[in-house]
Short mmCIF file of C-alpha atoms and ligand atoms in Angstrom, two decimals:
data_model
loop_
_atom_site.label_atom_id
_atom_site.label_comp_id
_atom_site.label_asym_id
_atom_site.label_seq_id
_atom_site.Cartn_x
_atom_site.Cartn_y
_atom_site.Cartn_z
CA MET E 15 9.83 25.77 13.14
CA THR E 16 7.48 28.40 11.82
CA GLY E 17 7.93 30.44 14.98
CA ASP E 18 4.17 30.77 15.29
CA PRO E 19 3.35 29.24 18.70
CA THR E 20 -0.35 28.93 17.85
CA ASP E 21 0.62 26.34 15.26
CA THR E 22 2.62 24.23 17.70
CA THR E 23 1.15 21.20 19.45
CA VAL E 24 2.75 19.05 22.12
CA ILE E 25 1.45 15.53 22.68
CA VAL E 26 2.18 14.16 26.15
CA ASP E 27 1.09 11.18 28.28
CA CYS E 28 2.16 8.74 25.60
CA ASP E 29 4.63 5.97 24.86
CA VAL E 30 6.17 6.24 21.40
CA ALA E 31 7.51 3.67 18.95
CA THR E 32 9.57 5.80 16.57
CA MET E 33 10.40 2.71 14.42
CA ILE E 34 13.99 3.94 14.16
CA GLY E 35 16.46 1.07 14.59
CA GLY E 36 13.74 -1.34 15.74
CA TRP E 37 10.74 -0.31 17.79
CA GLY E 38 12.57 2.82 18.93
CA GLU E 39 10.63 2.82 22.19
CA ILE E 40 10.40 5.99 24.26
CA ARG E 41 8.35 5.57 27.45
CA ASP E 42 6.56 8.57 28.90
CA ALA E 43 7.38 10.54 25.76
CA ALA E 44 6.43 13.85 24.26
CA ILE E 45 6.08 14.83 20.60
CA VAL E 46 6.31 18.45 19.49
CA ILE E 47 4.51 19.19 16.23
CA ASP E 48 5.13 22.40 14.33
CA GLY E 49 2.59 22.88 11.57
CA GLU E 50 2.58 19.68 9.53
CA ARG E 51 5.95 18.43 10.77
CA ILE E 52 7.43 16.78 13.82
CA ALA E 53 9.79 19.25 15.51
CA TRP E 54 10.96 17.13 18.43
CA VAL E 55 10.37 13.72 20.05
CA GLY E 56 11.93 12.42 23.26
CA PRO E 57 11.38 11.67 26.93
CA ARG E 58 8.86 14.04 28.48
CA GLN E 59 11.30 15.00 31.22
CA GLU E 60 13.59 16.49 28.55
CA LEU E 61 10.77 18.43 26.92
CA VAL E 62 11.10 22.18 26.69
CA PRO E 63 7.59 23.11 25.57
CA PRO E 64 7.53 25.96 23.04
CA ALA E 65 5.82 28.98 24.56
CA GLY E 66 2.16 29.21 23.70
CA SER E 67 1.92 25.70 22.29
CA MET E 68 -1.24 23.66 22.66
CA VAL E 69 -0.75 20.61 24.90
CA ARG E 70 -2.76 17.45 24.27
CA SER E 71 -2.80 14.29 26.35
CA ALA E 72 -2.77 10.90 24.66
CA GLU E 73 -4.02 9.41 27.94
CA GLY E 74 -1.24 6.88 28.24
CA ARG E 75 -1.66 5.37 24.77
CA TRP E 76 1.04 4.22 22.34
CA ILE E 77 1.85 6.25 19.27
CA THR E 78 3.45 4.86 16.10
CA PRO E 79 4.07 6.47 12.74
CA GLY E 80 0.88 6.57 10.68
CA LEU E 81 0.57 3.33 8.71
CA VAL E 82 1.58 3.27 5.04
CA ASP E 83 -0.40 0.92 2.78
CA CYS E 84 2.02 0.74 -0.15
CA HIS E 85 0.06 -1.54 -2.53
CA THR E 86 -3.69 -1.24 -3.17
CA HIS E 87 -6.17 -1.38 -6.01
CA LEU E 88 -8.78 0.77 -4.23
CA VAL E 89 -10.42 2.28 -7.34
CA PHE E 90 -12.92 -0.20 -8.76
CA ALA E 91 -16.66 -0.67 -9.15
CA GLY E 92 -18.75 -3.62 -8.03
CA ASP E 93 -17.42 -6.46 -5.96
CA ARG E 94 -16.81 -10.18 -6.42
CA ALA E 95 -18.68 -11.48 -3.36
CA ALA E 96 -21.06 -13.57 -5.46
CA GLU E 97 -18.08 -15.10 -7.24
CA PHE E 98 -16.49 -15.88 -3.87
CA GLU E 99 -19.71 -17.57 -2.81
CA ARG E 100 -19.62 -19.69 -5.99
CA ARG E 101 -16.03 -20.70 -5.22
CA CYS E 102 -17.08 -21.69 -1.69
CA GLN E 103 -19.72 -23.89 -3.31
CA GLY E 104 -16.99 -25.64 -5.28
CA ALA E 105 -17.02 -23.80 -8.63
CA SER E 106 -13.67 -23.75 -10.41
CA TYR E 107 -11.94 -20.63 -11.78
CA GLU E 108 -12.77 -21.84 -15.29
CA GLU E 109 -16.48 -22.15 -14.46
CA ILE E 110 -16.47 -18.71 -12.87
CA ALA E 111 -14.74 -17.24 -15.93
CA ARG E 112 -17.38 -18.90 -18.19
CA GLU E 113 -20.08 -17.34 -16.00
CA GLY E 114 -18.54 -13.92 -16.69
CA GLY E 115 -16.61 -13.60 -13.43
CA GLY E 116 -12.95 -12.92 -12.77
CA ILE E 117 -10.92 -9.77 -13.26
CA LEU E 118 -12.71 -8.84 -16.51
CA SER E 119 -16.00 -8.59 -14.60
CA THR E 120 -14.37 -5.87 -12.48
CA VAL E 121 -13.09 -4.21 -15.68
CA ARG E 122 -16.63 -4.19 -17.11
CA ALA E 123 -18.16 -2.75 -13.92
CA THR E 124 -15.38 -0.16 -13.58
CA ARG E 125 -15.62 0.99 -17.19
CA ALA E 126 -19.40 1.39 -16.75
CA ALA E 127 -19.02 3.56 -13.62
CA THR E 128 -18.72 7.34 -13.68
CA GLU E 129 -15.64 9.00 -12.24
CA ASP E 130 -17.73 10.34 -9.35
CA GLU E 131 -19.00 6.84 -8.55
CA LEU E 132 -15.45 5.52 -8.55
CA VAL E 133 -14.28 8.35 -6.29
CA ASP E 134 -17.13 7.82 -3.82
CA ALA E 135 -16.48 4.08 -3.53
CA ALA E 136 -12.71 4.41 -3.25
CA ALA E 137 -12.96 7.28 -0.75
CA GLU E 138 -15.17 5.17 1.50
CA ARG E 139 -12.56 2.37 1.40
CA ALA E 140 -9.81 4.90 2.18
CA ARG E 141 -11.86 6.11 5.18
CA TRP E 142 -11.90 2.54 6.54
CA SER E 143 -8.10 2.76 6.47
CA VAL E 144 -7.93 6.19 8.15
CA ARG E 145 -9.97 4.74 11.02
CA ARG E 146 -7.28 2.06 11.33
CA GLY E 147 -4.29 4.37 11.55
CA VAL E 148 -3.40 4.67 7.86
CA THR E 149 -2.06 8.05 6.70
CA THR E 150 -0.47 7.14 3.34
CA VAL E 151 -1.97 4.90 0.69
CA GLU E 152 -0.81 3.88 -2.76
CA ILE E 153 -3.62 3.44 -5.29
CA LYS E 154 -3.19 1.67 -8.63
CA SER E 155 -5.27 1.92 -11.77
CA GLY E 156 -5.61 -1.31 -13.74
CA TYR E 157 -9.34 -1.96 -14.18
CA GLY E 158 -9.74 0.48 -17.06
CA LEU E 159 -7.30 -0.93 -19.63
CA SER E 160 -7.90 1.79 -22.21
CA LEU E 161 -6.37 5.26 -22.47
CA ASP E 162 -9.47 7.11 -21.26
CA ASP E 163 -10.43 4.57 -18.61
CA GLU E 164 -6.95 4.30 -17.07
CA LEU E 165 -6.67 8.10 -16.89
CA ARG E 166 -10.13 8.25 -15.29
CA LEU E 167 -9.03 5.78 -12.61
CA LEU E 168 -5.88 7.77 -11.88
CA ARG E 169 -7.89 11.00 -11.66
CA ALA E 170 -10.28 9.24 -9.27
CA ALA E 171 -7.32 8.13 -7.13
CA ARG E 172 -5.97 11.70 -6.99
CA ARG E 173 -9.42 12.97 -5.93
CA VAL E 174 -9.50 10.44 -3.06
CA GLY E 175 -6.46 12.25 -1.67
CA GLU E 176 -8.36 15.57 -1.83
CA LEU E 177 -11.50 14.17 -0.13
CA VAL E 178 -9.97 11.97 2.56
CA PRO E 179 -7.23 13.00 5.00
CA VAL E 180 -4.67 10.60 3.60
CA ASP E 181 -1.65 11.01 1.31
CA VAL E 182 -2.17 9.22 -2.02
CA THR E 183 0.57 7.91 -4.31
CA THR E 184 -0.89 6.98 -7.72
CA THR E 185 0.43 4.11 -9.81
CA LEU E 186 -0.48 3.38 -13.43
CA LEU E 187 -1.11 -0.36 -13.83
CA ALA E 188 -2.42 -0.47 -17.40
CA ALA E 189 -0.35 -3.67 -17.85
CA HIS E 190 -2.57 -5.53 -15.37
CA THR E 191 -4.34 -7.89 -17.74
CA LEU E 192 -5.11 -7.99 -21.46
CA PRO E 193 -8.40 -6.18 -22.24
CA PRO E 194 -10.91 -8.26 -24.23
CA GLU E 195 -10.65 -6.03 -27.32
CA TYR E 196 -6.93 -6.86 -27.55
CA ALA E 197 -7.31 -10.60 -26.87
CA ARG E 198 -5.74 -11.37 -30.27
CA ASP E 199 -3.26 -8.51 -30.29
CA ARG E 200 -0.95 -8.63 -27.28
CA ASP E 201 1.72 -6.56 -29.02
CA GLY E 202 -0.84 -3.92 -29.89
CA TYR E 203 -1.88 -3.56 -26.27
CA VAL E 204 1.69 -3.38 -24.97
CA ARG E 205 2.34 -0.66 -27.57
CA LEU E 206 -0.79 1.21 -26.46
CA VAL E 207 0.43 1.13 -22.85
CA ALA E 208 4.02 2.12 -23.66
CA GLU E 209 3.37 4.66 -26.41
CA GLU E 210 0.07 6.28 -25.44
CA ILE E 211 -1.15 5.58 -21.90
CA ILE E 212 2.15 6.09 -20.04
CA PRO E 213 3.05 9.29 -21.94
CA ALA E 214 -0.44 10.72 -21.36
CA ALA E 215 -0.47 9.85 -17.64
CA ALA E 216 2.98 11.42 -17.26
CA ALA E 217 2.12 14.56 -19.22
CA LEU E 218 -1.04 15.12 -17.16
CA GLY E 219 0.78 14.51 -13.89
CA LEU E 220 -1.69 11.78 -12.94
CA ALA E 221 0.74 8.95 -12.20
CA ASP E 222 3.64 8.93 -9.74
CA ARG E 223 4.70 5.45 -10.75
CA VAL E 224 4.18 2.64 -13.25
CA ASP E 225 3.48 -0.98 -12.36
CA ALA E 226 3.03 -4.15 -14.43
CA PHE E 227 1.84 -7.69 -13.67
CA CYS E 228 4.75 -9.92 -14.71
CA GLU E 229 3.23 -13.40 -14.73
CA GLY E 230 2.35 -16.25 -17.09
CA VAL E 231 -1.34 -15.31 -16.89
CA ALA E 232 -0.60 -11.62 -17.48
CA PHE E 233 2.50 -10.16 -19.19
CA GLN E 234 5.79 -11.80 -20.11
CA PRO E 235 9.13 -10.29 -19.03
CA ASP E 236 9.90 -8.95 -22.53
CA GLU E 237 6.49 -7.23 -22.64
CA VAL E 238 6.98 -5.84 -19.14
CA ALA E 239 10.41 -4.51 -20.13
CA ILE E 240 8.81 -2.45 -22.92
CA VAL E 241 6.39 -0.95 -20.39
CA LEU E 242 9.12 -0.19 -17.86
CA GLU E 243 11.37 1.36 -20.53
CA SER E 244 8.56 3.76 -21.34
CA ALA E 245 8.05 4.54 -17.65
CA ARG E 246 11.72 5.39 -17.29
CA ARG E 247 11.70 7.53 -20.44
CA HIS E 248 8.81 9.55 -19.04
CA GLY E 249 10.40 10.04 -15.63
CA LEU E 250 8.01 7.83 -13.67
CA ARG E 251 9.15 5.63 -10.81
CA ILE E 252 8.69 1.88 -11.07
CA THR E 253 7.18 -0.99 -9.10
CA LEU E 254 6.29 -4.49 -10.22
CA HIS E 255 3.90 -7.38 -9.45
CA ALA E 256 6.31 -10.30 -9.79
CA ASP E 257 6.90 -13.98 -9.05
CA GLN E 258 3.48 -14.48 -7.43
CA LEU E 259 2.43 -17.68 -9.18
CA SER E 260 5.66 -18.66 -10.93
CA ASP E 261 9.27 -17.49 -11.23
CA LEU E 262 9.68 -15.56 -14.47
CA GLY E 263 12.63 -13.62 -13.10
CA GLY E 264 10.37 -10.67 -12.27
CA ALA E 265 12.31 -9.62 -9.16
CA ALA E 266 15.55 -9.30 -11.12
CA LEU E 267 13.71 -7.49 -13.91
CA GLY E 268 12.31 -4.94 -11.44
CA ALA E 269 15.73 -4.52 -9.84
CA ARG E 270 17.31 -3.95 -13.26
CA PHE E 271 14.93 -1.04 -13.81
CA GLY E 272 15.65 0.42 -10.37
CA ALA E 273 12.17 -0.35 -9.02
CA ASP E 274 11.21 1.18 -5.66
CA SER E 275 9.66 -2.17 -4.81
CA VAL E 276 8.87 -5.57 -6.25
CA ASP E 277 5.71 -7.09 -4.85
CA HIS E 278 4.37 -10.62 -4.05
CA LEU E 279 7.61 -12.70 -4.54
CA GLU E 280 6.29 -16.09 -3.43
CA HIS E 281 8.33 -17.82 -6.17
CA THR E 282 11.41 -15.56 -6.25
CA SER E 283 14.72 -17.38 -6.65
CA LEU E 284 18.00 -16.69 -4.87
CA ALA E 285 19.22 -14.82 -7.96
CA GLY E 286 16.17 -12.57 -7.76
CA ILE E 287 16.80 -11.84 -4.10
CA ARG E 288 20.43 -11.00 -4.77
CA ALA E 289 19.30 -8.59 -7.48
CA LEU E 290 16.86 -6.89 -5.08
CA ALA E 291 19.59 -6.56 -2.46
CA ALA E 292 22.06 -5.07 -4.95
CA ALA E 293 19.52 -2.56 -6.26
CA GLY E 294 18.22 -1.51 -2.83
CA THR E 295 14.71 -2.51 -3.91
CA VAL E 296 12.10 -3.17 -1.20
CA ALA E 297 10.32 -6.55 -1.14
CA VAL E 298 6.59 -6.05 -0.56
CA LEU E 299 4.81 -9.15 0.73
CA LEU E 300 1.03 -9.44 0.36
CA PRO E 301 -0.40 -12.01 2.76
CA GLY E 302 -4.01 -11.04 2.04
CA ALA E 303 -3.70 -12.33 -1.52
CA PHE E 304 -1.86 -15.44 -0.29
CA LEU E 305 -4.74 -16.15 2.08
CA ALA E 306 -7.57 -15.33 -0.32
CA LEU E 307 -6.08 -17.44 -3.13
CA GLY E 308 -5.26 -20.36 -0.85
CA GLU E 309 -1.64 -20.24 -2.00
CA THR E 310 0.84 -22.73 -0.59
CA GLN E 311 4.18 -21.35 -1.82
CA HIS E 312 5.56 -19.03 0.87
CA PRO E 313 7.73 -16.04 -0.01
CA PRO E 314 11.43 -16.62 0.82
CA VAL E 315 11.45 -14.57 4.03
CA ASP E 316 14.65 -16.13 5.43
CA LEU E 317 16.58 -15.38 2.24
CA LEU E 318 15.28 -11.82 2.16
CA ARG E 319 16.51 -11.39 5.75
CA GLN E 320 19.88 -12.98 5.03
CA HIS E 321 20.46 -10.64 2.10
CA GLY E 322 19.28 -7.57 3.95
CA VAL E 323 16.35 -6.81 1.63
CA PRO E 324 13.91 -4.48 3.43
CA ILE E 325 10.52 -6.17 3.80
CA ALA E 326 7.29 -4.18 3.58
CA ILE E 327 3.78 -5.59 3.76
CA ALA E 328 0.56 -4.23 2.28
CA SER E 329 -3.15 -4.94 1.91
CA ASP E 330 -3.19 -5.42 -1.90
CA ALA E 331 -6.83 -4.39 -1.38
CA ASN E 332 -8.73 -5.46 -4.49
CA PRO E 333 -12.10 -7.05 -5.20
CA GLY E 334 -10.86 -10.33 -6.63
CA THR E 335 -7.82 -11.74 -4.87
CA SER E 336 -7.39 -9.68 -1.69
CA PRO E 337 -10.61 -8.09 -0.42
CA VAL E 338 -8.90 -6.59 2.62
CA GLY E 339 -10.57 -3.76 4.51
CA ASP E 340 -8.41 -3.81 7.62
CA VAL E 341 -4.77 -2.80 7.17
CA PRO E 342 -3.49 -3.71 10.68
CA LEU E 343 -4.83 -7.23 10.10
CA ILE E 344 -2.14 -7.55 7.43
CA ALA E 345 0.47 -7.44 10.21
CA VAL E 346 -1.25 -10.41 11.84
CA LEU E 347 -1.39 -12.36 8.57
CA ALA E 348 2.28 -11.59 7.82
CA CYS E 349 3.30 -13.12 11.15
CA ARG E 350 0.91 -16.07 11.10
CA LEU E 351 1.28 -16.99 7.41
CA PHE E 352 4.81 -15.82 6.49
CA GLY E 353 6.64 -16.06 9.82
CA LEU E 354 7.47 -12.39 10.19
CA THR E 355 8.07 -11.15 13.72
CA PRO E 356 5.71 -8.48 15.09
CA LEU E 357 8.53 -5.93 14.80
CA GLU E 358 9.13 -6.88 11.16
CA ALA E 359 5.39 -6.66 10.47
CA VAL E 360 4.95 -3.21 12.03
CA ALA E 361 8.16 -1.98 10.35
CA GLY E 362 6.67 -3.43 7.15
CA LEU E 363 3.64 -1.16 7.53
CA THR E 364 5.66 1.93 8.46
CA VAL E 365 9.34 2.53 7.78
CA HIS E 366 9.81 -0.05 5.03
CA ALA E 367 6.47 0.69 3.37
CA ALA E 368 7.43 4.37 3.21
CA ARG E 369 10.67 3.39 1.52
CA ALA E 370 8.73 1.16 -0.90
CA LEU E 371 6.96 4.32 -2.08
CA GLY E 372 10.13 6.40 -2.21
CA LEU E 373 8.80 8.38 0.79
CA GLY E 374 11.37 7.24 3.34
CA ALA E 375 12.49 10.80 4.07
CA GLU E 376 8.90 11.98 4.59
CA VAL E 377 6.95 9.40 6.59
CA GLY E 378 7.26 5.99 8.25
CA GLU E 379 9.27 7.11 11.30
CA ILE E 380 8.64 9.52 14.16
CA ALA E 381 11.58 11.91 13.90
CA PRO E 382 12.18 15.65 13.59
CA GLY E 383 11.45 16.84 10.06
CA ARG E 384 9.13 13.96 9.20
CA ARG E 385 5.49 14.69 8.47
CA ALA E 386 3.41 14.54 11.65
CA ASP E 387 1.39 11.52 10.53
CA LEU E 388 0.68 9.45 13.63
CA ALA E 389 -1.45 6.52 14.76
CA VAL E 390 -2.57 6.27 18.39
CA TRP E 391 -3.22 2.78 19.73
CA GLU E 392 -5.10 1.30 22.67
CA VAL E 393 -2.46 -1.36 23.38
CA SER E 394 0.09 -2.21 26.07
CA HIS E 395 2.77 -2.44 23.34
CA PRO E 396 2.60 -2.04 19.52
CA ARG E 397 3.48 -5.71 19.10
CA GLU E 398 -0.24 -6.24 19.81
CA LEU E 399 -0.96 -4.90 16.31
CA ALA E 400 0.43 -8.21 15.00
CA TYR E 401 -1.35 -10.27 17.65
CA TRP E 402 -5.08 -9.50 17.80
CA ILE E 403 -6.86 -11.18 14.89
CA GLY E 404 -9.25 -8.30 14.31
CA GLY E 405 -10.35 -5.84 16.96
CA ASP E 406 -10.55 -2.11 17.37
CA LEU E 407 -7.11 -1.00 18.48
CA CYS E 408 -6.78 2.36 16.75
CA ALA E 409 -7.83 5.20 19.06
CA ALA E 410 -6.94 8.14 16.81
CA THR E 411 -5.19 9.09 13.58
CA TRP E 412 -3.19 12.30 13.01
CA TYR E 413 -2.43 13.52 9.51
CA ARG E 414 -0.17 16.46 8.74
CA GLY E 415 -0.13 17.57 12.35
CA ARG E 416 -3.88 17.41 12.98
CA PRO E 417 -6.16 14.75 14.48
CA VAL E 418 -8.35 13.58 11.58
CA TRP E 419 -10.08 10.73 13.30
CA ASP E 420 -10.74 9.96 16.94
CA ARG E 421 -12.63 6.94 18.22
CA ALA E 422 -14.12 9.04 21.00
CA GLY E 423 -15.68 11.22 18.28
ZN1 ZN H 509 -1.75 -6.08 -6.50
#
């Protein structure tokens, strides 16, 4: 406690899901916030309000930890709606690629945009999330694919965190796809990533983590290993896109490098799951991409449960394969498409997502000492977050101890 009563707020008239050991339900609860941190949470009848504190009523609503979107590609220019329309008309991926579509069309548009344009567009997308209870968001680069462009995307991501009341974790994903100028020199591009882009991003403090797309259509495990070695050498944490379209052993590769999380995992084998469990790596499932791509291979949820691998879920918000603008909807998709329970889905957007970003001691639960990042919901129980297919359930969002959005204005 700071001891300054003017900086202490007590929220009452609320039910709380702390997300500790399950829902962690406390009916008729109170939350004491001291500065940016939670000082106390418990039944209101046990509350001893600090003298001089400001009391606010949540008018009987439910409060959960602020949501954590632990996998996004929010910094990009343009969109792929016209390409989606072509696919709906029956065009194949090959035809769309011949017409100039696909991921490289986003790379072209992003390279052509100024940093300010990228910041404005990404900040607007982050504001959509704040209005839906999100207080922490991970943002990857990956549409620049050159030293200057990747650094520009990371700088843009950092600036989003200064403009919008949301905590931003930045992830360098230069190993997303091969840029056209290196189409005949894969080794050269992997060297550029490992020997120039990662060291520069680390030296400038622009990246918290490094990611790579380990997949037949992207980078092979031996190429990914070179990238991850460099990340480790430069003191950056690691995450990985793995086993989405095929099993290249990406989960085990990520686990070997001590990844915070390995993401997608539709094709992960039992050996991969055992490796995740042994390493304490979080499995991040991305049902938006599964839906948008019309995938049929489900991630091995039962095996992840059996081996005690924590499961997080995320929007994977990106213009090509997961144009998701509604983070709570991901909880619905995780239940309907992957068979998660509502508790698993909400834990996947809070406590486990925080852990996936290495922020488990900071956010994701409502407990003394955690950051006072909260989402206030107009529901009769938070399981409704995984039930309504769309809707307007978020009543308010608190970030670092302050209300930063309120539906009532
Ligand atoms: Zn992704």
